[in-house]
Coordinates of C-alpha atoms in Angstrom, one line a residue:
X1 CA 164.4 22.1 20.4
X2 CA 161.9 24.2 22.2
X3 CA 160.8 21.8 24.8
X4 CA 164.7 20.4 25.5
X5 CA 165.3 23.9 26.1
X6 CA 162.1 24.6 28.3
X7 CA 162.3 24.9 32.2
X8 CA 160.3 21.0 31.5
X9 CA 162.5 19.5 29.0
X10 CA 165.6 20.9 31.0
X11 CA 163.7 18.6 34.5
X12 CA 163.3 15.9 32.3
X13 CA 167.4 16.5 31.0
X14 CA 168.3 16.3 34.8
X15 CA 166.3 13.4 36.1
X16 CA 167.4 11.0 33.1
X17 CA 171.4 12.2 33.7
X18 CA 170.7 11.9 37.8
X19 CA 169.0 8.0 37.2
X20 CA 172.1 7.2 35.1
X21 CA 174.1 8.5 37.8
X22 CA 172.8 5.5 40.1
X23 CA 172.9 3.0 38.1
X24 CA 175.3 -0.1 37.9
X25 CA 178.6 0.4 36.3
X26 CA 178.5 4.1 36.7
X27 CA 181.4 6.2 38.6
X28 CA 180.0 6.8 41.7
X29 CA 179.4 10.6 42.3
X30 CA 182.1 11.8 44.6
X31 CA 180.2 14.1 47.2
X32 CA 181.7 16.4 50.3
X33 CA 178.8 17.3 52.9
X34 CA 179.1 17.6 56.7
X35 CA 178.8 14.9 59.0
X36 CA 176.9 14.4 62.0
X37 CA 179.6 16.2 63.9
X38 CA 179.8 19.1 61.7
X39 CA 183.4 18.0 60.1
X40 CA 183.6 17.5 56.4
X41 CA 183.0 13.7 54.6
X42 CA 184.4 13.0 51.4
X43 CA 183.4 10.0 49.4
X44 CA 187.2 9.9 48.0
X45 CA 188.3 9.4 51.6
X46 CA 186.6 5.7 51.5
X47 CA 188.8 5.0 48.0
X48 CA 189.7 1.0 48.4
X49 CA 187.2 0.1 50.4
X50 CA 183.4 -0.8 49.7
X51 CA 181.0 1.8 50.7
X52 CA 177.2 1.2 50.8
X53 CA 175.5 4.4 50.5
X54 CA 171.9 4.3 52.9
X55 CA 169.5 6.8 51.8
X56 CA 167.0 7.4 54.4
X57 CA 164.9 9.7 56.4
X58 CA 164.1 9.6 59.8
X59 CA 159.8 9.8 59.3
X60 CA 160.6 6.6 56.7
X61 CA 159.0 3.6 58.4
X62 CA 160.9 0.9 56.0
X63 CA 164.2 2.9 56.4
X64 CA 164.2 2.7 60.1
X65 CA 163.2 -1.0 60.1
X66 CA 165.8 -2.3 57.9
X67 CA 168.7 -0.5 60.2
X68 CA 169.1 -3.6 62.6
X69 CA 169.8 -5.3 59.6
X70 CA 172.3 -2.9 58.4
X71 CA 173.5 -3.0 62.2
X72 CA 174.3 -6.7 61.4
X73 CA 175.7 -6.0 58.0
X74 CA 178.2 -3.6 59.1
X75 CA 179.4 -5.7 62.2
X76 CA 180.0 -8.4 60.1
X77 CA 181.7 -6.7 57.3
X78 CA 183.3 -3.4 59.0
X79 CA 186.8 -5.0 59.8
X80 CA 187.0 -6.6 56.0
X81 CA 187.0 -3.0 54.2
X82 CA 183.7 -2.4 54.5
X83 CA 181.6 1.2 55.1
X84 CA 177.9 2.7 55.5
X85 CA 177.7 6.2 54.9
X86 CA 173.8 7.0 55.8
X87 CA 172.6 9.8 53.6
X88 CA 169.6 11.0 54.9
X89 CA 166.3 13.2 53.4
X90 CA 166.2 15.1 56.7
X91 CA 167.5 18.2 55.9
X92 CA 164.5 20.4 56.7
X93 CA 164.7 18.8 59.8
X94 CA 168.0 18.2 61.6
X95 CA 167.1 17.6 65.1
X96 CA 164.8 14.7 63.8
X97 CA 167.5 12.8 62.0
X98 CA 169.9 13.0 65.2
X99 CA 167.4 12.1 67.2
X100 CA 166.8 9.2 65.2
X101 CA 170.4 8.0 64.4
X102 CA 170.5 8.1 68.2
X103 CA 167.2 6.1 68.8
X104 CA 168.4 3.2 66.3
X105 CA 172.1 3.1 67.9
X106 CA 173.1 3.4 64.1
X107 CA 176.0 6.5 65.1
X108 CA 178.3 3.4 64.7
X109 CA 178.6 4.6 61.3
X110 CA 178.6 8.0 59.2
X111 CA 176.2 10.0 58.0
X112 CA 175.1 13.3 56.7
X113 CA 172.0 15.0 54.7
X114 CA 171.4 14.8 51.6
X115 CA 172.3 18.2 50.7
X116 CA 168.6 19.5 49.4
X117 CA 167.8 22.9 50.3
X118 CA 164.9 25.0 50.2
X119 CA 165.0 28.8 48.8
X120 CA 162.8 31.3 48.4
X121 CA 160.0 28.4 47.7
X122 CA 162.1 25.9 45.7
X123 CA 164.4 23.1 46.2
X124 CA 167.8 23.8 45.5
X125 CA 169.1 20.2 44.0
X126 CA 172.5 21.0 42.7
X127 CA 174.0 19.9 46.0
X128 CA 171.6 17.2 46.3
X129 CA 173.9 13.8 47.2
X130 CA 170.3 11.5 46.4
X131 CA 169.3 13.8 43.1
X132 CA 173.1 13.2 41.7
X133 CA 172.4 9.2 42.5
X134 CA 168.8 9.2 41.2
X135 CA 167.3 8.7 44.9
X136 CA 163.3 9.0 44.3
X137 CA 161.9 6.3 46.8
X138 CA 163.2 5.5 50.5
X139 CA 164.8 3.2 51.4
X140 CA 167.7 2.9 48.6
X141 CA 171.3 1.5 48.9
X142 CA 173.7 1.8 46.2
X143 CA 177.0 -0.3 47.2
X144 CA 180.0 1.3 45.5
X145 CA 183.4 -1.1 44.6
X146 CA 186.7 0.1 46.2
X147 CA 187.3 1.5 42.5
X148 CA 184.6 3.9 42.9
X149 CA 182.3 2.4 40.7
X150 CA 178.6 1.5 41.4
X151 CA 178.5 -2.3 41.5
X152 CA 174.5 -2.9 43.4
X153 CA 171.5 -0.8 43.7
X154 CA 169.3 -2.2 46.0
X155 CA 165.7 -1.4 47.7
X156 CA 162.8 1.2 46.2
X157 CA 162.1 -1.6 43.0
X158 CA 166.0 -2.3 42.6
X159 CA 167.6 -5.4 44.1
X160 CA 166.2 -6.7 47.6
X161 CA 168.0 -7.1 51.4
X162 CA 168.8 -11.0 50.1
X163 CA 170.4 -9.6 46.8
X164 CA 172.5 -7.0 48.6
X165 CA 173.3 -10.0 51.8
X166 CA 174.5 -12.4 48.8
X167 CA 176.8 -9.9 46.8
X168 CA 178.4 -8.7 50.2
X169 CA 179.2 -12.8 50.5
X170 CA 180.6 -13.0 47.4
X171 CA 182.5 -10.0 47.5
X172 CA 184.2 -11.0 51.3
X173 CA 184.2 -14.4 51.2
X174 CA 181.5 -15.0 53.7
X175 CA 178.7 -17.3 54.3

């Protein structure tokens, strides 16, 4: 009971509960953080429809290259109950992140930070929306079901652009 209890068995405690977080078939965590304007976002607000969570950065190459495709996703999909809330790794960096949500024309949609912050030397993570979802690799979607449940993780070693474009068909009808 030693290690469980050590400041490295209590990491390892935290990183297992935050992967299971993420995962298929989980409740989605149900976060509150400020958007890009500065007003408050809750997850709970987006009950009934299907939300794909984005988690990005603004210095992550792969992120920024898949967002035409997300562009094209959420035209397609927006009017059938369909969300993106981008959650982006930029929270050292503010001014980088609107400048690049204004660079990629992706403001069509929400977004906020992560929630990490740094104090006196150390990340804070207990507001961290990607540490409660298991977020270690950029890019990663998870797409939530209007129930609030985790239904498609996709990106970082999980389930490809294809897999993600295929369930969205099934799940509106579309070809």
């Amino acid at each position: 009971m030693k290690t469980y209890n050590s400041a490295y068995g209590k990491e390892i405690a935290r990183k297992i509960a935050s992967l299971k977080g993420g995962s298929p078939g989980s409740k989605a965590f149900e976060f509150q953080a400020a958007d890009i304007n500065g007003k408050p976002l809750e997850l709970a607000v987006f009950k009934g429809k299907y939300v794909l969570l984005d988690f990005w950065a603004s210095w992550c190459v792969p992120c920024r290259k898949g967002n035409p495709h997300l562009i094209d996703l959420y035209g397609k999909y927006k009017n059938k109950g369909f969300e993106i809330i981008g959650v982006a790794s930029d929270d050292q960096n503010p001014a980088a992140w609107l400048k690049a949500v204004e660079q990629d024309k992706i403001e069509i949609w929400n977004h906020v930070l992560s929630g990490l912050k740094m104090e006196k030397g150390e990340f804070d993570r207990s507001k961290s929306i990607s540490d409660h979802y298991g977020i270690s690799t950029l890019p990663t979607k998870i797409l939530i079901n209007p129930e609030g449940i985790i239904v498609g993780r996709y990106g970082s070693g999980a389930g490809t652009d294809d897999e993600l474009d295929k369930k969205l068909a099934e799940v509106f009808g579309a070809q």
